[in-house]
Short mmCIF file of C-alpha atoms and ligand atoms in Angstrom, two decimals:
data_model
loop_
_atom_site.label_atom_id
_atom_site.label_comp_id
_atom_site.label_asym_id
_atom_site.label_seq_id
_atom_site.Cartn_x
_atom_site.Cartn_y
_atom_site.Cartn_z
CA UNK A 1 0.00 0.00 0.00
CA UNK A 2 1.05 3.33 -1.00
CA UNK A 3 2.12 5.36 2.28
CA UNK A 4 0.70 8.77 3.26
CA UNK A 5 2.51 12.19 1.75
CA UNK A 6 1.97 14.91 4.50
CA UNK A 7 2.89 18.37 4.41
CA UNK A 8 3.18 20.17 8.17
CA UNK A 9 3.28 23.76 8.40
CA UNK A 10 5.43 24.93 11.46
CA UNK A 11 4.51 28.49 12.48
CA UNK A 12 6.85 28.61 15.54
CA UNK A 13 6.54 31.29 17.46
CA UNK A 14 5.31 33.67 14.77
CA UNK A 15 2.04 35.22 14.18
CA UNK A 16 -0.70 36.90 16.85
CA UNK A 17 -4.27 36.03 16.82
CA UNK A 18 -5.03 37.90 13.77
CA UNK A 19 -2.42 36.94 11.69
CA UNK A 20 -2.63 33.27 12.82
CA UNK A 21 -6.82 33.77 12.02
CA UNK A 22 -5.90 35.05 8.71
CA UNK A 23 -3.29 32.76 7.65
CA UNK A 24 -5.86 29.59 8.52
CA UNK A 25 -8.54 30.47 6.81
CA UNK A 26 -6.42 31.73 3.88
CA UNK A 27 -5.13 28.01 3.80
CA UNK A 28 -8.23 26.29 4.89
CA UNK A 29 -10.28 27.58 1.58
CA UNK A 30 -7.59 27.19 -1.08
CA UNK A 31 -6.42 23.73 0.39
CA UNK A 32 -9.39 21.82 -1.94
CA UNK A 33 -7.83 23.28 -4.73
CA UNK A 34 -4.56 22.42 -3.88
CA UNK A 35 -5.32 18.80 -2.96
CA UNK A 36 -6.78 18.25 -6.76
CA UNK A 37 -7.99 14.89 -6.97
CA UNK A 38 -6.43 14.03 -3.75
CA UNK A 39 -9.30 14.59 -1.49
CA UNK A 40 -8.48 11.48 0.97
CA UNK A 41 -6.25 10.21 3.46
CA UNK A 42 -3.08 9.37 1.04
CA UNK A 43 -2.63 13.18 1.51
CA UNK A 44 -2.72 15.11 5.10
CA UNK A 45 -2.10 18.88 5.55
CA UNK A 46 -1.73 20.07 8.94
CA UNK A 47 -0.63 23.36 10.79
CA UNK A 48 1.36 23.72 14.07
CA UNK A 49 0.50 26.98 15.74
CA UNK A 50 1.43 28.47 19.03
CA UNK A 51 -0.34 26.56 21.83
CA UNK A 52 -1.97 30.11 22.75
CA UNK A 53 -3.34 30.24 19.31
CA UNK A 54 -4.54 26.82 18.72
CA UNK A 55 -8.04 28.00 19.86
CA UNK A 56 -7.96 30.43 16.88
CA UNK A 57 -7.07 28.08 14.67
CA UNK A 58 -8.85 25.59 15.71
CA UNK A 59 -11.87 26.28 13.75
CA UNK A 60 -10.39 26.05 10.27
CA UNK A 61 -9.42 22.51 10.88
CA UNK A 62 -10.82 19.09 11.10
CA UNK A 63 -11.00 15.65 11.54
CA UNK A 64 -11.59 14.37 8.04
CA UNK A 65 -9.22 13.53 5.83
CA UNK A 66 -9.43 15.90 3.56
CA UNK A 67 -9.73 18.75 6.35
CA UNK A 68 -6.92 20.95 7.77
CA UNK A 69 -4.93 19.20 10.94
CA UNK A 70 -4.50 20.63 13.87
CA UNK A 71 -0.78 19.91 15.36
CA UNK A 72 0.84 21.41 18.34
CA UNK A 73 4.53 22.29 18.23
CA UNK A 74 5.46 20.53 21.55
CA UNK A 75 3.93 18.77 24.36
CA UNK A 76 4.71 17.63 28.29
CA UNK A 77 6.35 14.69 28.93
CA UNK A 78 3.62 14.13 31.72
CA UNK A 79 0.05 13.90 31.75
CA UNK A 80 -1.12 16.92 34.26
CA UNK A 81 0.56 17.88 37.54
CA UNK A 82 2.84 20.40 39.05
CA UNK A 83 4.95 21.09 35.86
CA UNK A 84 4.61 24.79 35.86
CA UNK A 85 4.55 25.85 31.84
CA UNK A 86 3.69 22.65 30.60
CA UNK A 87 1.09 21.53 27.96
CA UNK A 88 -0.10 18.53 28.51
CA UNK A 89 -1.69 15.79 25.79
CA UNK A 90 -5.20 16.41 27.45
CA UNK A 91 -5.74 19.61 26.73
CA UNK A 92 -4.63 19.74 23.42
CA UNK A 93 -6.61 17.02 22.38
CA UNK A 94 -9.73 18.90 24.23
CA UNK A 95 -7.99 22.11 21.74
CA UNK A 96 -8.68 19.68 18.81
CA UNK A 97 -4.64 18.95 18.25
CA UNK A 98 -4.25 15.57 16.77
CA UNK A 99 -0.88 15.56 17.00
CA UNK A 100 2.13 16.39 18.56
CA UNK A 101 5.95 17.74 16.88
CA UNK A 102 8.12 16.01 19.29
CA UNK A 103 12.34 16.82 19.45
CA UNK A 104 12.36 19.67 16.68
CA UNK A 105 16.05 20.73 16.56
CA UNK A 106 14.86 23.89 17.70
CA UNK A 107 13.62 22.82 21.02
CA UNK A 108 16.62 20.33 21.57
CA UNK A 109 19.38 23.31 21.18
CA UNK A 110 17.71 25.87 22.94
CA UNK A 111 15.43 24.13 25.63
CA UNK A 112 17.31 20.82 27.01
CA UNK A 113 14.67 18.83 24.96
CA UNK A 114 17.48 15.98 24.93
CA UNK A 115 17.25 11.90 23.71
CA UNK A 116 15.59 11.16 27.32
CA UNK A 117 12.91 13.79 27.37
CA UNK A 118 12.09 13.65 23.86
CA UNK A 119 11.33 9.48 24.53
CA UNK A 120 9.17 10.38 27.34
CA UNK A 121 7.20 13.32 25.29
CA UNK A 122 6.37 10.75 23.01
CA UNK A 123 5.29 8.34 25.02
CA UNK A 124 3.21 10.86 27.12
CA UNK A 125 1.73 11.83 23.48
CA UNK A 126 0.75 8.24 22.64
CA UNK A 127 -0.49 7.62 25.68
CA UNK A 128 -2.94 10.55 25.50
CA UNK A 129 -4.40 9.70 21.91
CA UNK A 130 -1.82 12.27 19.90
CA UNK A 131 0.06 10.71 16.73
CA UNK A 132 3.44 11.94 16.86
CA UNK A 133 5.94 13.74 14.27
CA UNK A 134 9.37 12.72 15.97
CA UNK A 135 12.09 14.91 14.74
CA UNK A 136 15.94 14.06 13.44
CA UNK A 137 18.28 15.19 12.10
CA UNK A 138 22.62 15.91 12.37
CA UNK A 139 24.32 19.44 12.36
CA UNK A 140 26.93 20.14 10.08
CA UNK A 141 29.94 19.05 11.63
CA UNK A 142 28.75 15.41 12.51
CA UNK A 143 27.70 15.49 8.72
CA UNK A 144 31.14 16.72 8.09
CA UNK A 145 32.73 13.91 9.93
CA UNK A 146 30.57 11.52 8.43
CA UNK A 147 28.53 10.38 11.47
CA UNK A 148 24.99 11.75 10.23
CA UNK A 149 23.76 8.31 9.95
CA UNK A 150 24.75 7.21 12.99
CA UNK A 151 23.52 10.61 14.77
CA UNK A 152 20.08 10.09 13.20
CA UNK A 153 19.82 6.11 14.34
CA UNK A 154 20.91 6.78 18.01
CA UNK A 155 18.09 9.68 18.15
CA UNK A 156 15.45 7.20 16.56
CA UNK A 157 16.60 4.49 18.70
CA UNK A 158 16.18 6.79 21.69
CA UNK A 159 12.98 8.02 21.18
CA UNK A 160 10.87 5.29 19.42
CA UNK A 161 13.40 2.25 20.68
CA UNK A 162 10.92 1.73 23.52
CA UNK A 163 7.72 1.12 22.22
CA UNK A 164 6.20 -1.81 22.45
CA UNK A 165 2.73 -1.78 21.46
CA UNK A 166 2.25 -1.69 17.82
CA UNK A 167 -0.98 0.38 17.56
CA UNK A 168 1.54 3.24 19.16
CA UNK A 169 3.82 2.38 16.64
CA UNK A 170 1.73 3.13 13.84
CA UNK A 171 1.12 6.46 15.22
CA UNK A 172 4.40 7.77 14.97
CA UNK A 173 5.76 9.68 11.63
CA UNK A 174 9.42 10.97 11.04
CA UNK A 175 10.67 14.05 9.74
CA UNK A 176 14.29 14.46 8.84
CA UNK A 177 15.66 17.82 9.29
CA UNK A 178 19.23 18.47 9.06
CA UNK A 179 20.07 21.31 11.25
CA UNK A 180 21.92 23.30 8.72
CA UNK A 181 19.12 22.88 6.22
CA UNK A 182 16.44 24.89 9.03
CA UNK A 183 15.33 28.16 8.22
CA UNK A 184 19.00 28.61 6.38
CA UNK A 185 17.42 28.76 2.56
CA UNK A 186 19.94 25.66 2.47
CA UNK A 187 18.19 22.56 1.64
CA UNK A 188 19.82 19.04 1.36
CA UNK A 189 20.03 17.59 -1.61
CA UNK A 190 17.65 15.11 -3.25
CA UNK A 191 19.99 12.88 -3.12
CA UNK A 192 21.11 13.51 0.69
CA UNK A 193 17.91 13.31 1.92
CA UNK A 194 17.05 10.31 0.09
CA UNK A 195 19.74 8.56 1.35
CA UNK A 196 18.65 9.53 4.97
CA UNK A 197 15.45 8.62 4.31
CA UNK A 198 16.56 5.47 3.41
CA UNK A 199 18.68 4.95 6.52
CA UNK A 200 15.32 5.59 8.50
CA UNK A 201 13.10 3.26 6.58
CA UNK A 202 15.68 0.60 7.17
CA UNK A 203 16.09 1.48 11.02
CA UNK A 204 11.74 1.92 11.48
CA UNK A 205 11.70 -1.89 9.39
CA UNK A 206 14.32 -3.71 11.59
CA UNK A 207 13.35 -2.17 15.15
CA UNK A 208 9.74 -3.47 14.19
CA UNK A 209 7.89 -0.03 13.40
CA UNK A 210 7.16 -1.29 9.92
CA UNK A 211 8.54 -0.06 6.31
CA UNK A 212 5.62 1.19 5.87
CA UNK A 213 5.97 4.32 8.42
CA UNK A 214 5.90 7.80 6.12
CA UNK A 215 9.07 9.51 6.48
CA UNK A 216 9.01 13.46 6.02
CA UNK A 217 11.91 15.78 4.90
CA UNK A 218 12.23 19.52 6.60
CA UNK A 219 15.06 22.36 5.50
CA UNK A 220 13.97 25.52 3.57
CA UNK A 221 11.34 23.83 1.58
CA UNK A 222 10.30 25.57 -0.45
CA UNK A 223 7.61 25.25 -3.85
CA UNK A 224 10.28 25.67 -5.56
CA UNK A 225 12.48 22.85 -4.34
CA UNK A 226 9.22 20.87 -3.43
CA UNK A 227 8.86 18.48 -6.53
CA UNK A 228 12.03 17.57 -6.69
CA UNK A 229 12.65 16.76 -3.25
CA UNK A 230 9.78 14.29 -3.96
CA UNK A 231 11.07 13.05 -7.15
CA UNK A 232 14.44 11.41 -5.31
CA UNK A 233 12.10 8.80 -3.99
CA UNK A 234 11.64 7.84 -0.04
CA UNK A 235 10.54 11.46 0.93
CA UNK A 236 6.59 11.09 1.70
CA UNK A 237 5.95 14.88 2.44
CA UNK A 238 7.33 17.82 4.18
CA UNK A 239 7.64 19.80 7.51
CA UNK A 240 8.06 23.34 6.48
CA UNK A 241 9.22 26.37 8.25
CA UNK A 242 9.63 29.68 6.82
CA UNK A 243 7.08 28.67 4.10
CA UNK A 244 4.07 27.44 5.89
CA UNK A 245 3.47 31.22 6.62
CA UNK A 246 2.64 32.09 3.38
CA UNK A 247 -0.76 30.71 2.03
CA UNK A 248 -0.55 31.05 -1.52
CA UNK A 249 3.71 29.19 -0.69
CA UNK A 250 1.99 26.50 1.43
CA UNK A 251 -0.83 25.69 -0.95
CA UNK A 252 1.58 25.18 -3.60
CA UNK A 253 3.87 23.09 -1.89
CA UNK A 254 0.40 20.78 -0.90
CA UNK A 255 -0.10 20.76 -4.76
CA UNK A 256 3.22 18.90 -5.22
CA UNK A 257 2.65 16.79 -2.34
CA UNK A 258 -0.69 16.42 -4.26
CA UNK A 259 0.99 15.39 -7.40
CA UNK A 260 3.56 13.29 -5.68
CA UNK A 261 0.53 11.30 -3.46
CA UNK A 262 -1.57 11.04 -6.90
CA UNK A 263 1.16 9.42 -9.11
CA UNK A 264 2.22 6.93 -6.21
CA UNK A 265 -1.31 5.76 -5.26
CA UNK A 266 -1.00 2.18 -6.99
CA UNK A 267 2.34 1.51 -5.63
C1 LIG B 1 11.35 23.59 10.58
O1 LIG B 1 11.44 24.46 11.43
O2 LIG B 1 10.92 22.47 10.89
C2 LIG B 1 11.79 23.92 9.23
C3 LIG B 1 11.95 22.95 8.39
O3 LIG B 1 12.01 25.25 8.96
P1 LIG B 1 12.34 25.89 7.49
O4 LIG B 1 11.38 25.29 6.50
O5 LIG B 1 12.14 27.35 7.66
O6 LIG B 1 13.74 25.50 7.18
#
C-alpha cells in the first residue's frame, strides 16, 4: 500500500491572533484546490501553531481527511501535575490537536529537549491519543565527519526504541531535518535526503515499526524545491518552516505533495 505524503506547516513562534486567524482560513479555503484529486487520506495537511493560538485556529481545521490538521509544536512529557509551563496531551486534544511535533532541533538546542525527554514526550503523546511527528536530524559538523547516519539512528533508537505496542507504533511519523538545512534557505540535496530517508526506513523496518511508516523531509522547503525533493524517492511529504506562513507558498507546496501522493497511489 502506498504510504501517506503529509505536508506540516510549522509556524513557531510567529504570528498573533489575527495573523494566525488570517493565515488559517487563507489556507483552509484554497487547500481543496490544492489537494486536486487528492481529497483522501493518502494526503494530510496540517498546521502547528502556538499553543496560545490553537483555539484560533482551531476552527479552520478538522478531523476528516481531507480537512486541515490541527498539530501542536510541543507537548509535556507528563500527563497533568505540578509542571509549571507545561502543555499537557489532554488539553490539546480537548484544543482539537491531533498531534504532537516532538524533538524539533529547535527545542533540543535551545530548551534541554534531549534523547531522554524527547522518549518520554512521546510516550506521554501516545499515551494521551496524539500521533506523533518525531524529529531528526545531524548538524553540520557530525555530517562533516561523516557520522549523520549514525547521529540520526541513536536519536530514533532513543525516542521510538521503547515502544512496544504496535498500535503506538503506527502512530508515529518521522521528519528528517538536518540542522543546517532549518530556516538557512539551504536545503539538502535530493539525493542527501534520500539517502537519509533510506537509513530511516531501514532502522523503522528492523526495530519493528514497519517499512511502511511515512518519512518526512524539513530544510527551507520551499515550492520551488518541493517536486524535486519528492522526485528522489523515499521522501513522503514535508515539515516546512519559513514557508508554511505564506498561504498562496503553502498551498503550492500541498499541490506537489498532491501530485507526488496522486502518481504513487497504486504503488
Ligand atoms: C522547521 O522548522 O521544521 C523547518 C523545516 O524550517 P524551514 O522550513 O524554515 O527551514
Amino acid at each position: 500500500m502506498a504510504r501517506t505524503t503529509w505536508v506540516l506547516g510549522n509556524w513557531k513562534q510567529n504570528l498573533l491572533r489575527e495573523p494566525a486567524r488570517n493565515l488559517a482560513a487563507a489556507i483552509a479555503e484554497g487547500l481543496s484546490a490544492a489537494r486536486g484529486e487528492v481529497q483522501d487520506e493518502r494526503l494530510r495537511v496540517g498546521v502547528a501553531p502556538t499553543f496560545l493560538t490553537l483555539d484560533t485556529v482551531a476552527p479552520y481545521t478538522g478531523e476528516a481527511a481531507i480537512q486541515l490538521r490541527l498539530l501542536a509544536q510541543d507537548v509535556a512529557a507528563q500527563e497533568s501535575g505540578a509542571f509549571t509551563g507545561e502543555v499537557g496531551p489532554a488539553m490539546l486534544r480537548e484544543a482539537g490537536v491531533r498531534a504532537a511535533i516532538i524533538g524539533h532541533s529547535e527545542r533540543r538546542a535551545h530548551f534541554g529537549d534531549h534523547d531522554t525527554l524527547v522518549a518520554a514526550k512521546v510516550h506521554a503523546a501516545l499515551a494521551g491519543d496524539l500521533d506523533v511527528v518525531l524529529c531528526v536530524g545531524e548538524t553540520l559538523a557530525q555530517r562533516d565527519e561523516g557520522e549523520h547516519e549514525a547521529v540520526v539512528i541513536s536519536q530514533l533508537s532513543a525516542a521510538l526504541g521503547g515502544i512496544q505496542d504496535p498500535a503506538m507504533r503506527a502512530r508515529v511519523v518521522v521528519a528528517y531535518e538536518p540542522i543546517w538545512a532549518i530556516g538557512t534557505g539551504r536545503t539538502a540535496t535530493p539525493e542527501q535526503a534520500s539517502a537519509m530517508h533510506g537509513v530511516i526506513r531501514s532502522w523503522l523496518a528492523s526495530a519493528g515499526l514497519g517499512a511502511d511508516r511515512s518519512v518526512l523531509y524539513g530544510g527551507s522547503v520551499k515550492p520551488n524545491n518541493a517536486a524535486d525533493l519528492l522526485a528522489a524517492g523515499d521522501i513522503d511529504g514535508f515539515l516546512v518552516g519559513g514557508a508554511s506562513l505564506d498561504a498562496r507558498s503553502l498551498l503550492d507546496i500541498v499541490s506537489a505533495a498532491a501530485a507526488h501522493a496522486a502518481a504513487n497511489s497504486g504503488s
